[in-house]
PDB file of C-alpha atoms and ligand atoms in Angstrom:
ATOM      1  CA  MET A  28     166.015 -51.283  42.323  1.00 91.00           C
ATOM      2  CA  LYS A  29     166.033 -47.655  41.244  1.00 97.00           C
ATOM      3  CA  PRO A  30     167.256 -45.049  43.739  1.00 98.00           C
ATOM      4  CA  HIS A  31     164.693 -42.693  45.229  1.00 98.00           C
ATOM      5  CA  VAL A  32     164.775 -38.972  44.482  1.00 98.00           C
ATOM      6  CA  TYR A  33     162.783 -36.246  46.200  1.00 98.00           C
ATOM      7  CA  VAL A  34     162.133 -33.004  44.294  1.00 99.00           C
ATOM      8  CA  THR A  35     161.175 -30.107  46.540  1.00 98.00           C
ATOM      9  CA  ARG A  36     159.036 -28.186  44.025  1.00 98.00           C
ATOM     10  CA  LYS A  37     156.899 -28.907  40.990  1.00 98.00           C
ATOM     11  CA  ILE A  38     159.308 -28.648  38.057  1.00 98.00           C
ATOM     12  CA  ASP A  39     159.075 -28.937  34.276  1.00 98.00           C
ATOM     13  CA  SER A  40     157.748 -32.303  33.082  1.00 98.00           C
ATOM     14  CA  ASP A  41     160.720 -32.963  30.748  1.00 98.00           C
ATOM     15  CA  ILE A  42     163.070 -32.647  33.708  1.00 98.00           C
ATOM     16  CA  VAL A  43     160.890 -35.004  35.748  1.00 98.00           C
ATOM     17  CA  ALA A  44     160.893 -37.456  32.810  1.00 98.00           C
ATOM     18  CA  LYS A  45     164.698 -37.332  32.733  1.00 98.00           C
ATOM     19  CA  LEU A  46     164.874 -38.042  36.473  1.00 98.00           C
ATOM     20  CA  ASN A  47     162.302 -40.831  36.116  1.00 98.00           C
ATOM     21  CA  GLU A  48     164.584 -42.731  33.751  1.00 98.00           C
ATOM     22  CA  ALA A  49     167.165 -43.057  36.497  1.00 98.00           C
ATOM     23  CA  ALA A  50     165.140 -42.982  39.708  1.00 98.00           C
ATOM     24  CA  GLU A  51     161.816 -43.332  41.463  1.00 98.00           C
ATOM     25  CA  VAL A  52     160.737 -39.715  41.810  1.00 98.00           C
ATOM     26  CA  SER A  53     158.493 -38.086  44.415  1.00 98.00           C
ATOM     27  CA  MET A  54     157.822 -34.384  44.088  1.00 98.00           C
ATOM     28  CA  TRP A  55     156.206 -31.648  46.173  1.00 98.00           C
ATOM     29  CA  PRO A  56     153.231 -30.831  43.909  1.00 98.00           C
ATOM     30  CA  GLU A  57     153.136 -27.028  44.286  1.00 98.00           C
ATOM     31  CA  GLU A  58     154.857 -24.570  41.984  1.00 97.00           C
ATOM     32  CA  ASP A  59     154.551 -21.435  44.096  1.00 97.00           C
ATOM     33  CA  VAL A  60     154.387 -22.833  47.620  1.00 98.00           C
ATOM     34  CA  PRO A  61     157.575 -24.113  49.237  1.00 98.00           C
ATOM     35  CA  VAL A  62     157.637 -27.591  50.697  1.00 98.00           C
ATOM     36  CA  PRO A  63     156.894 -27.424  54.441  1.00 98.00           C
ATOM     37  CA  ARG A  64     159.841 -28.358  56.627  1.00 98.00           C
ATOM     38  CA  GLU A  65     158.006 -31.320  58.193  1.00 98.00           C
ATOM     39  CA  VAL A  66     157.256 -32.773  54.751  1.00 98.00           C
ATOM     40  CA  LEU A  67     160.892 -32.390  53.728  1.00 98.00           C
ATOM     41  CA  GLU A  68     162.022 -34.008  56.993  1.00 98.00           C
ATOM     42  CA  ARG A  69     159.766 -36.963  56.281  1.00 98.00           C
ATOM     43  CA  GLU A  70     160.651 -37.308  52.593  1.00 98.00           C
ATOM     44  CA  ILE A  71     164.404 -36.987  52.995  1.00 98.00           C
ATOM     45  CA  ARG A  72     164.494 -40.048  55.301  1.00 98.00           C
ATOM     46  CA  HIS A  73     164.095 -42.441  52.403  1.00 96.00           C
ATOM     47  CA  ALA A  74     165.676 -40.363  49.618  1.00 98.00           C
ATOM     48  CA  ASP A  75     168.944 -41.272  47.903  1.00 98.00           C
ATOM     49  CA  GLY A  76     168.992 -37.967  46.065  1.00 98.00           C
ATOM     50  CA  LEU A  77     167.514 -34.534  46.700  1.00 99.00           C
ATOM     51  CA  PHE A  78     166.667 -31.993  43.978  1.00 99.00           C
ATOM     52  CA  CYS A  79     166.168 -28.695  45.795  1.00 98.00           C
ATOM     53  CA  LEU A  80     165.895 -24.945  45.360  1.00 98.00           C
ATOM     54  CA  LEU A  81     167.555 -22.045  47.163  1.00 98.00           C
ATOM     55  CA  THR A  82     164.376 -21.694  49.252  1.00 98.00           C
ATOM     56  CA  GLU A  83     165.107 -24.899  51.169  1.00 98.00           C
ATOM     57  CA  LYS A  84     167.373 -24.737  54.191  1.00 98.00           C
ATOM     58  CA  ILE A  85     169.386 -27.921  54.116  1.00 98.00           C
ATOM     59  CA  ASP A  86     171.030 -27.957  57.518  1.00 98.00           C
ATOM     60  CA  ASP A  87     172.682 -30.549  59.708  1.00 98.00           C
ATOM     61  CA  THR A  88     169.455 -31.280  61.624  1.00 98.00           C
ATOM     62  CA  LEU A  89     167.715 -32.167  58.368  1.00 98.00           C
ATOM     63  CA  LEU A  90     170.664 -34.215  57.147  1.00 98.00           C
ATOM     64  CA  ALA A  91     170.787 -36.159  60.423  1.00 98.00           C
ATOM     65  CA  GLY A  92     167.563 -37.852  59.333  1.00 97.00           C
ATOM     66  CA  ALA A  93     168.779 -38.505  55.782  1.00 98.00           C
ATOM     67  CA  GLU A  94     170.650 -41.738  56.208  1.00 97.00           C
ATOM     68  CA  ARG A  95     170.421 -42.859  52.593  1.00 98.00           C
ATOM     69  CA  LEU A  96     171.108 -39.493  50.986  1.00 98.00           C
ATOM     70  CA  SER A  97     174.170 -39.378  48.742  1.00 98.00           C
ATOM     71  CA  VAL A  98     173.576 -36.220  46.692  1.00 98.00           C
ATOM     72  CA  ILE A  99     171.943 -32.813  46.968  1.00 99.00           C
ATOM     73  CA  ALA A 100     171.462 -31.079  43.615  1.00 99.00           C
ATOM     74  CA  ASN A 101     170.693 -27.410  44.127  1.00 98.00           C
ATOM     75  CA  MET A 102     168.953 -25.682  41.227  1.00 98.00           C
ATOM     76  CA  ALA A 103     170.981 -22.485  41.696  1.00 98.00           C
ATOM     77  CA  VAL A 104     174.544 -21.354  41.353  1.00 98.00           C
ATOM     78  CA  GLY A 105     174.543 -20.067  44.949  1.00 98.00           C
ATOM     79  CA  TYR A 106     174.353 -22.771  47.612  1.00 98.00           C
ATOM     80  CA  ASN A 107     174.368 -20.797  50.851  1.00 97.00           C
ATOM     81  CA  ASN A 108     171.047 -22.511  51.677  1.00 98.00           C
ATOM     82  CA  ILE A 109     173.000 -25.745  52.201  1.00 98.00           C
ATOM     83  CA  ASP A 110     175.307 -26.535  55.094  1.00 98.00           C
ATOM     84  CA  VAL A 111     178.007 -27.885  52.809  1.00 98.00           C
ATOM     85  CA  ALA A 112     180.370 -28.783  55.674  1.00 98.00           C
ATOM     86  CA  ALA A 113     177.620 -30.894  57.268  1.00 98.00           C
ATOM     87  CA  ALA A 114     176.909 -32.582  53.928  1.00 98.00           C
ATOM     88  CA  SER A 115     180.621 -33.290  53.384  1.00 98.00           C
ATOM     89  CA  ALA A 116     180.957 -34.729  56.883  1.00 98.00           C
ATOM     90  CA  ARG A 117     178.177 -37.176  55.998  1.00 98.00           C
ATOM     91  CA  GLY A 118     179.729 -38.011  52.621  1.00 98.00           C
ATOM     92  CA  ILE A 119     176.910 -36.311  50.695  1.00 98.00           C
ATOM     93  CA  LYS A 120     177.786 -34.696  47.367  1.00 98.00           C
ATOM     94  CA  VAL A 121     176.491 -31.168  46.774  1.00 98.00           C
ATOM     95  CA  THR A 122     176.082 -29.772  43.262  1.00 98.00           C
ATOM     96  CA  ASN A 123     175.035 -26.412  41.803  1.00 98.00           C
ATOM     97  CA  THR A 124     174.275 -24.875  38.381  1.00 98.00           C
ATOM     98  CA  PRO A 125     177.034 -22.456  37.371  1.00 98.00           C
ATOM     99  CA  GLY A 126     177.514 -20.925  33.936  1.00 98.00           C
ATOM    100  CA  VAL A 127     174.066 -21.396  32.451  1.00 98.00           C
ATOM    101  CA  LEU A 128     172.622 -18.353  34.207  1.00 98.00           C
ATOM    102  CA  THR A 129     175.552 -15.985  33.711  1.00 98.00           C
ATOM    103  CA  GLU A 130     174.267 -13.898  30.788  1.00 98.00           C
ATOM    104  CA  THR A 131     170.663 -13.849  32.008  1.00 99.00           C
ATOM    105  CA  THR A 132     171.690 -12.612  35.438  1.00 98.00           C
ATOM    106  CA  ALA A 133     174.045 -10.026  33.945  1.00 98.00           C
ATOM    107  CA  ASP A 134     171.149  -8.773  31.783  1.00 99.00           C
ATOM    108  CA  LEU A 135     168.948  -8.355  34.841  1.00 99.00           C
ATOM    109  CA  THR A 136     171.726  -6.656  36.791  1.00 99.00           C
ATOM    110  CA  PHE A 137     172.185  -4.128  34.007  1.00 99.00           C
ATOM    111  CA  ALA A 138     168.419  -3.664  33.696  1.00 98.00           C
ATOM    112  CA  LEU A 139     168.168  -2.919  37.426  1.00 98.00           C
ATOM    113  CA  LEU A 140     171.069  -0.490  37.169  1.00 98.00           C
ATOM    114  CA  MET A 141     169.312   1.387  34.383  1.00 98.00           C
ATOM    115  CA  ALA A 142     165.898   1.240  36.021  1.00 98.00           C
ATOM    116  CA  ALA A 143     167.244   2.691  39.266  1.00 98.00           C
ATOM    117  CA  ALA A 144     169.390   5.326  37.512  1.00 98.00           C
ATOM    118  CA  ARG A 145     166.571   6.570  35.266  1.00 98.00           C
ATOM    119  CA  ARG A 146     163.763   6.073  37.796  1.00 98.00           C
ATOM    120  CA  LEU A 147     161.757   3.829  35.482  1.00 98.00           C
ATOM    121  CA  VAL A 148     159.458   2.273  38.073  1.00 98.00           C
ATOM    122  CA  GLU A 149     158.844   5.584  39.809  1.00 98.00           C
ATOM    123  CA  ALA A 150     158.089   7.248  36.462  1.00 98.00           C
ATOM    124  CA  SER A 151     155.733   4.490  35.395  1.00 98.00           C
ATOM    125  CA  ASP A 152     153.857   4.681  38.721  1.00 98.00           C
ATOM    126  CA  TYR A 153     153.662   8.471  38.337  1.00 98.00           C
ATOM    127  CA  LEU A 154     152.025   8.111  34.958  1.00 98.00           C
ATOM    128  CA  ARG A 155     149.581   5.403  36.102  1.00 98.00           C
ATOM    129  CA  ARG A 156     148.543   7.480  39.125  1.00 98.00           C
ATOM    130  CA  GLY A 157     147.544  10.288  36.750  1.00 98.00           C
ATOM    131  CA  ASP A 158     150.188  12.710  38.093  1.00 98.00           C
ATOM    132  CA  TRP A 159     151.544  13.483  34.618  1.00 98.00           C
ATOM    133  CA  VAL A 160     150.031  16.852  33.783  1.00 98.00           C
ATOM    134  CA  THR A 161     152.830  18.362  31.722  1.00 98.00           C
ATOM    135  CA  TRP A 162     156.400  17.891  30.497  1.00 98.00           C
ATOM    136  CA  SER A 163     158.755  19.896  32.651  1.00 98.00           C
ATOM    137  CA  PRO A 164     162.499  20.480  32.545  1.00 98.00           C
ATOM    138  CA  MET A 165     163.660  18.629  35.657  1.00 98.00           C
ATOM    139  CA  GLN A 166     160.762  16.225  36.022  1.00 98.00           C
ATOM    140  CA  LEU A 167     161.851  12.692  37.001  1.00 98.00           C
ATOM    141  CA  THR A 168     165.442  13.367  36.075  1.00 98.00           C
ATOM    142  CA  GLY A 169     167.898  10.577  36.859  1.00 98.00           C
ATOM    143  CA  GLN A 170     171.576   9.737  36.480  1.00 98.00           C
ATOM    144  CA  ASP A 171     173.367   9.077  33.201  1.00 98.00           C
ATOM    145  CA  VAL A 172     174.518   5.542  32.584  1.00 98.00           C
ATOM    146  CA  TYR A 173     176.470   6.090  29.367  1.00 98.00           C
ATOM    147  CA  GLY A 174     180.059   7.044  30.153  1.00 98.00           C
ATOM    148  CA  ALA A 175     179.649   6.614  33.916  1.00 99.00           C
ATOM    149  CA  ARG A 176     181.977   4.688  36.214  1.00 98.00           C
ATOM    150  CA  LEU A 177     180.946   1.204  37.275  1.00 99.00           C
ATOM    151  CA  GLY A 178     182.408  -0.623  40.264  1.00 99.00           C
ATOM    152  CA  ILE A 179     181.890  -4.367  40.442  1.00 98.00           C
ATOM    153  CA  ILE A 180     182.308  -6.109  43.779  1.00 98.00           C
ATOM    154  CA  GLY A 181     183.072  -9.770  43.045  1.00 98.00           C
ATOM    155  CA  LEU A 182     184.468 -10.511  39.604  1.00 98.00           C
ATOM    156  CA  GLY A 183     183.183 -13.989  38.824  1.00 97.00           C
ATOM    157  CA  ARG A 184     181.430 -15.080  35.648  1.00 98.00           C
ATOM    158  CA  ILE A 185     178.490 -12.711  36.136  1.00 98.00           C
ATOM    159  CA  GLY A 186     180.782  -9.818  37.038  1.00 98.00           C
ATOM    160  CA  GLU A 187     182.713 -10.318  33.791  1.00 98.00           C
ATOM    161  CA  ALA A 188     179.486 -10.539  31.784  1.00 98.00           C
ATOM    162  CA  LEU A 189     178.343  -7.283  33.381  1.00 98.00           C
ATOM    163  CA  ALA A 190     181.651  -5.625  32.503  1.00 98.00           C
ATOM    164  CA  ARG A 191     181.102  -6.552  28.837  1.00 98.00           C
ATOM    165  CA  ARG A 192     177.692  -4.876  28.884  1.00 98.00           C
ATOM    166  CA  ALA A 193     179.156  -1.796  30.589  1.00 98.00           C
ATOM    167  CA  ASP A 194     181.808  -1.525  27.877  1.00 98.00           C
ATOM    168  CA  ALA A 195     179.081  -1.107  25.261  1.00 98.00           C
ATOM    169  CA  PHE A 196     177.762   1.810  27.329  1.00 98.00           C
ATOM    170  CA  GLY A 197     181.149   3.542  27.318  1.00 98.00           C
ATOM    171  CA  MET A 198     181.552   2.969  31.053  1.00 98.00           C
ATOM    172  CA  GLN A 199     184.872   2.856  32.862  1.00 98.00           C
ATOM    173  CA  VAL A 200     184.852  -0.295  34.923  1.00 98.00           C
ATOM    174  CA  SER A 201     186.762  -1.121  38.053  1.00 98.00           C
ATOM    175  CA  TYR A 202     186.386  -4.147  40.273  1.00 98.00           C
ATOM    176  CA  TYR A 203     187.205  -5.382  43.709  1.00 98.00           C
ATOM    177  CA  SER A 204     187.724  -9.019  44.483  1.00 97.00           C
ATOM    178  CA  ARG A 205     189.715 -10.953  47.074  1.00 93.00           C
ATOM    179  CA  THR A 206     192.169 -12.057  44.432  1.00 95.00           C
ATOM    180  CA  ARG A 207     193.220  -9.924  41.495  1.00 97.00           C
ATOM    181  CA  LYS A 208     192.366 -11.233  38.042  1.00 97.00           C
ATOM    182  CA  PRO A 209     195.096  -9.943  35.700  1.00 97.00           C
ATOM    183  CA  HIS A 210     193.767 -11.834  32.661  1.00 97.00           C
ATOM    184  CA  ALA A 211     190.286 -10.397  33.065  1.00 97.00           C
ATOM    185  CA  GLU A 212     191.793  -6.939  33.636  1.00 98.00           C
ATOM    186  CA  GLU A 213     193.565  -7.156  30.301  1.00 97.00           C
ATOM    187  CA  ARG A 214     190.777  -8.857  28.356  1.00 97.00           C
ATOM    188  CA  LEU A 215     188.040  -6.499  29.568  1.00 97.00           C
ATOM    189  CA  SER A 216     190.078  -3.320  30.210  1.00 96.00           C
ATOM    190  CA  LEU A 217     189.216  -3.313  33.889  1.00 98.00           C
ATOM    191  CA  THR A 218     191.061  -1.607  36.695  1.00 98.00           C
ATOM    192  CA  TYR A 219     191.450  -3.160  40.096  1.00 98.00           C
ATOM    193  CA  ALA A 220     190.462  -0.993  43.050  1.00 98.00           C
ATOM    194  CA  GLU A 221     190.512  -1.534  46.791  1.00 98.00           C
ATOM    195  CA  MET A 222     186.993  -1.675  48.103  1.00 98.00           C
ATOM    196  CA  ASP A 223     186.929   1.775  49.752  1.00 98.00           C
ATOM    197  CA  ASP A 224     188.342   3.425  46.612  1.00 98.00           C
ATOM    198  CA  LEU A 225     185.801   1.634  44.445  1.00 98.00           C
ATOM    199  CA  LEU A 226     182.969   2.831  46.700  1.00 99.00           C
ATOM    200  CA  ARG A 227     184.265   6.404  46.701  1.00 98.00           C
ATOM    201  CA  GLU A 228     184.812   6.633  42.937  1.00 98.00           C
ATOM    202  CA  SER A 229     181.961   4.666  41.342  1.00 99.00           C
ATOM    203  CA  ASP A 230     178.705   6.047  39.973  1.00 99.00           C
ATOM    204  CA  PHE A 231     177.262   2.544  40.069  1.00 99.00           C
ATOM    205  CA  VAL A 232     178.249  -0.203  42.484  1.00 99.00           C
ATOM    206  CA  CYS A 233     177.091  -3.721  41.633  1.00 99.00           C
ATOM    207  CA  ILE A 234     177.377  -6.512  44.175  1.00 98.00           C
ATOM    208  CA  LEU A 235     178.109  -9.885  42.625  1.00 98.00           C
ATOM    209  CA  VAL A 236     180.153 -11.559  45.323  1.00 98.00           C
ATOM    210  CA  PRO A 237     178.877 -14.919  46.655  1.00 97.00           C
ATOM    211  CA  TYR A 238     177.203 -14.917  50.055  1.00 97.00           C
ATOM    212  CA  SER A 239     179.105 -16.495  52.933  1.00 96.00           C
ATOM    213  CA  PRO A 240     179.822 -15.649  56.574  1.00 96.00           C
ATOM    214  CA  ASP A 241     182.730 -13.559  55.206  1.00 96.00           C
ATOM    215  CA  THR A 242     180.507 -11.401  53.002  1.00 98.00           C
ATOM    216  CA  HIS A 243     177.596 -11.062  55.433  1.00 98.00           C
ATOM    217  CA  GLY A 244     177.061  -7.320  55.980  1.00 98.00           C
ATOM    218  CA  LEU A 245     179.934  -6.460  53.627  1.00 98.00           C
ATOM    219  CA  ILE A 246     178.135  -3.249  52.677  1.00 98.00           C
ATOM    220  CA  GLY A 247     177.219  -1.514  55.902  1.00 98.00           C
ATOM    221  CA  ARG A 248     176.869   2.045  57.201  1.00 98.00           C
ATOM    222  CA  ARG A 249     180.553   2.889  56.778  1.00 98.00           C
ATOM    223  CA  GLU A 250     180.720   1.572  53.209  1.00 98.00           C
ATOM    224  CA  LEU A 251     177.532   3.409  52.195  1.00 99.00           C
ATOM    225  CA  SER A 252     178.871   6.631  53.682  1.00 98.00           C
ATOM    226  CA  LEU A 253     181.845   6.438  51.311  1.00 98.00           C
ATOM    227  CA  MET A 254     179.650   6.385  48.190  1.00 99.00           C
ATOM    228  CA  LYS A 255     178.782   9.408  46.075  1.00 98.00           C
ATOM    229  CA  SER A 256     175.452  11.113  46.756  1.00 98.00           C
ATOM    230  CA  THR A 257     174.615  10.456  43.100  1.00 98.00           C
ATOM    231  CA  ALA A 258     175.587   6.780  43.223  1.00 98.00           C
ATOM    232  CA  VAL A 259     173.359   3.765  42.641  1.00 99.00           C
ATOM    233  CA  LEU A 260     173.820   0.455  44.465  1.00 99.00           C
ATOM    234  CA  VAL A 261     172.669  -2.731  42.739  1.00 99.00           C
ATOM    235  CA  ASN A 262     172.483  -6.106  44.469  1.00 99.00           C
ATOM    236  CA  THR A 263     171.644  -9.245  42.510  1.00 98.00           C
ATOM    237  CA  SER A 264     173.644 -11.658  44.682  1.00 98.00           C
ATOM    238  CA  ARG A 265     172.193 -12.284  48.152  1.00 98.00           C
ATOM    239  CA  GLY A 266     170.394  -9.894  50.488  1.00 98.00           C
ATOM    240  CA  GLY A 267     172.534 -10.574  53.556  1.00 98.00           C
ATOM    241  CA  ILE A 268     175.541  -8.917  51.903  1.00 98.00           C
ATOM    242  CA  VAL A 269     173.990  -5.478  52.472  1.00 98.00           C
ATOM    243  CA  ASP A 270     172.916  -4.144  55.861  1.00 98.00           C
ATOM    244  CA  GLU A 271     169.314  -3.275  54.992  1.00 98.00           C
ATOM    245  CA  ALA A 272     168.752  -0.869  57.902  1.00 98.00           C
ATOM    246  CA  ALA A 273     171.868   1.078  56.909  1.00 98.00           C
ATOM    247  CA  LEU A 274     170.789   1.064  53.269  1.00 99.00           C
ATOM    248  CA  TYR A 275     167.373   2.410  54.207  1.00 99.00           C
ATOM    249  CA  ASP A 276     168.971   5.301  56.118  1.00 98.00           C
ATOM    250  CA  ALA A 277     171.394   6.049  53.264  1.00 98.00           C
ATOM    251  CA  LEU A 278     168.595   6.136  50.686  1.00 98.00           C
ATOM    252  CA  LYS A 279     166.177   8.082  52.880  1.00 98.00           C
ATOM    253  CA  SER A 280     168.766  10.735  53.734  1.00 98.00           C
ATOM    254  CA  LYS A 281     170.029  10.784  50.103  1.00 97.00           C
ATOM    255  CA  THR A 282     173.538   9.758  51.157  1.00 97.00           C
ATOM    256  CA  ILE A 283     173.239   7.710  47.966  1.00 98.00           C
ATOM    257  CA  TRP A 284     170.910   8.250  45.034  1.00 98.00           C
ATOM    258  CA  ALA A 285     169.099   4.951  44.545  1.00 98.00           C
ATOM    259  CA  ALA A 286     169.240   1.187  44.834  1.00 99.00           C
ATOM    260  CA  GLY A 287     168.223  -1.701  42.619  1.00 99.00           C
ATOM    261  CA  LEU A 288     167.587  -4.822  44.678  1.00 99.00           C
ATOM    262  CA  ASP A 289     166.745  -8.274  43.384  1.00 98.00           C
ATOM    263  CA  VAL A 290     167.526  -9.946  46.704  1.00 98.00           C
ATOM    264  CA  PHE A 291     166.695  -9.399  50.360  1.00 98.00           C
ATOM    265  CA  GLU A 292     167.957 -10.759  53.655  1.00 98.00           C
ATOM    266  CA  ARG A 293     164.575 -12.454  54.227  1.00 98.00           C
ATOM    267  CA  GLU A 294     162.774 -13.679  51.154  1.00 98.00           C
ATOM    268  CA  PRO A 295     160.005 -13.110  50.320  1.00 98.00           C
ATOM    269  CA  VAL A 296     160.612  -9.600  51.648  1.00 98.00           C
ATOM    270  CA  ALA A 297     157.726  -8.358  53.836  1.00 98.00           C
ATOM    271  CA  THR A 298     155.505  -5.929  51.950  1.00 98.00           C
ATOM    272  CA  ASP A 299     155.815  -3.479  54.847  1.00 98.00           C
ATOM    273  CA  HIS A 300     159.642  -3.585  54.745  1.00 98.00           C
ATOM    274  CA  PRO A 301     160.920   0.017  55.136  1.00 98.00           C
ATOM    275  CA  LEU A 302     162.965  -0.222  51.913  1.00 98.00           C
ATOM    276  CA  LEU A 303     159.766  -0.748  49.919  1.00 98.00           C
ATOM    277  CA  THR A 304     158.405   2.604  51.081  1.00 98.00           C
ATOM    278  CA  LEU A 305     161.176   4.475  49.261  1.00 98.00           C
ATOM    279  CA  PRO A 306     160.655   5.775  45.721  1.00 98.00           C
ATOM    280  CA  ASN A 307     164.394   5.492  45.025  1.00 98.00           C
ATOM    281  CA  VAL A 308     164.377   1.709  45.426  1.00 98.00           C
ATOM    282  CA  VAL A 309     163.640  -0.608  42.531  1.00 98.00           C
ATOM    283  CA  ALA A 310     162.756  -3.928  44.137  1.00 98.00           C
ATOM    284  CA  LEU A 311     162.392  -7.282  42.417  1.00 98.00           C
ATOM    285  CA  PRO A 312     161.509 -10.760  43.717  1.00 98.00           C
ATOM    286  CA  HIS A 313     164.850 -12.554  43.082  1.00 98.00           C
ATOM    287  CA  ILE A 314     164.407 -12.941  39.322  1.00 98.00           C
ATOM    288  CA  GLY A 315     168.029 -12.571  38.204  1.00 98.00           C
ATOM    289  CA  SER A 316     168.078 -15.889  36.336  1.00 98.00           C
ATOM    290  CA  ALA A 317     164.395 -15.877  35.436  1.00 98.00           C
ATOM    291  CA  SER A 318     164.277 -16.349  31.689  1.00 98.00           C
ATOM    292  CA  VAL A 319     162.394 -19.377  30.373  1.00 98.00           C
ATOM    293  CA  LYS A 320     165.477 -20.835  28.672  1.00 98.00           C
ATOM    294  CA  THR A 321     167.786 -20.295  31.607  1.00 99.00           C
ATOM    295  CA  ARG A 322     165.478 -21.698  34.260  1.00 98.00           C
ATOM    296  CA  LEU A 323     164.936 -24.807  32.115  1.00 98.00           C
ATOM    297  CA  ARG A 324     168.682 -25.148  31.594  1.00 98.00           C
ATOM    298  CA  MET A 325     169.262 -24.836  35.336  1.00 98.00           C
ATOM    299  CA  GLY A 326     166.676 -27.559  35.988  1.00 98.00           C
ATOM    300  CA  HIS A 327     168.235 -29.917  33.440  1.00 98.00           C
ATOM    301  CA  MET A 328     171.692 -29.224  34.789  1.00 98.00           C
ATOM    302  CA  ALA A 329     170.618 -29.990  38.363  1.00 99.00           C
ATOM    303  CA  ALA A 330     168.968 -33.216  37.132  1.00 98.00           C
ATOM    304  CA  ASP A 331     172.115 -34.240  35.208  1.00 98.00           C
ATOM    305  CA  ASN A 332     174.266 -33.631  38.287  1.00 98.00           C
ATOM    306  CA  LEU A 333     171.883 -35.678  40.417  1.00 98.00           C
ATOM    307  CA  ILE A 334     171.755 -38.597  38.003  1.00 98.00           C
ATOM    308  CA  GLN A 335     175.530 -38.716  37.535  1.00 98.00           C
ATOM    309  CA  ALA A 336     176.052 -38.803  41.280  1.00 98.00           C
ATOM    310  CA  LEU A 337     173.391 -41.471  41.832  1.00 98.00           C
ATOM    311  CA  GLN A 338     175.038 -43.607  39.174  1.00 97.00           C
ATOM    312  CA  GLY A 339     178.350 -43.362  40.989  1.00 96.00           C
ATOM    313  CA  GLY A 340     179.905 -40.971  38.480  1.00 96.00           C
ATOM    314  CA  THR A 341     181.487 -37.582  39.013  1.00 97.00           C
ATOM    315  CA  PRO A 342     178.823 -34.886  38.728  1.00 98.00           C
ATOM    316  CA  PRO A 343     180.161 -31.997  36.640  1.00 97.00           C
ATOM    317  CA  ASN A 344     179.260 -29.330  39.187  1.00 98.00           C
ATOM    318  CA  TRP A 345     180.310 -30.991  42.420  1.00 98.00           C
ATOM    319  CA  VAL A 346     181.004 -28.182  44.893  1.00 98.00           C
ATOM    320  CA  ASN A 347     182.345 -30.255  47.815  1.00 98.00           C
ATOM    321  CA  ARG A 348     184.529 -32.569  45.786  1.00 98.00           C
ATOM    322  CA  PRO A 349     187.464 -33.650  47.957  1.00 95.00           C
ATOM    323  CA  GLU A 350     190.769 -32.141  46.843  1.00 88.00           C
TER     324      GLU A 350
HETATM  325  C1  DGY B  11     171.315 -18.509  41.977  1.00 66.34           C
HETATM  326  O1  DGY B  11     171.330 -19.372  41.078  1.00 66.34           O
HETATM  327  O2  DGY B  11     172.040 -18.581  42.958  1.00 66.34           O
HETATM  328  C2  DGY B  11     170.379 -17.352  41.809  1.00 66.34           C
HETATM  329  O3  DGY B  11     170.276 -16.579  42.945  1.00 66.34           O
HETATM  330  C3  DGY B  11     169.024 -17.800  41.343  1.00 66.34           C
HETATM  331  O4  DGY B  11     169.183 -18.157  40.024  1.00 66.34           O
END
């Protein structure tokens, strides 16, 4: 008998076909509506494998009803939506999709940096509103990107890919991470900086550290107060890393120049969220990895991980593999 897999969102038919070869597949039929918790609770009871997205909270309460479950394949590199310790305690493998989204997410991070620095969204809105009556010397002036100083918080794959883009823009790049990366420093001509120094010295600060209880609120009022008044903060990791109330105050009072945000503490962010009232915020709906190719690759990778695990093999991207 084939194992049973539940897929929490409508996904590409080729990926479903791949899963179908190895399992009986049930799938939540909506593309843009998340699976309701009660449906997931019901479905997970008789699932051997779960294919899920970062929008699903996979906690211990849910797993308590998942007696047959042996693998959770998350279609994301980040897996803070899953209680990995609870999964491990129940002998459930957890997998993610690293690598395939690195360049796409670095592209988006750099695009946000530029959009916030040069006020692209604000300028486009200005034009569409009909406010453009003449060219004038200081109209919609922003911050230079070329030759500026970039500080990267969290030098993983995406951080390194961002550093390569910054190099082409003549930027000086420093980074902060819990452990120093001497090889990357040499390869990419990066300098290591303690976090406070990085915040004080950078024209652009990009957050690329993974979200965990340790990084929750990493950038708060004190950290924002250290930044230059001309600095731009970019977050394409997870919203909870930045204290949003503190960020609002810093942007409103021009303690910092602008922010580019692809992620929010609560997603979808409420349309009346104070940050969205500010012209110096470029806000996106968590689209860092959203290119057609990359999202398909992520889906295939999650499916491959799931199938390998169901067949008793070692999934390539097993995040809670015992030492
Ligand atoms: C991830 O993979 O963790 C991103 O946030 C979405 O691609």
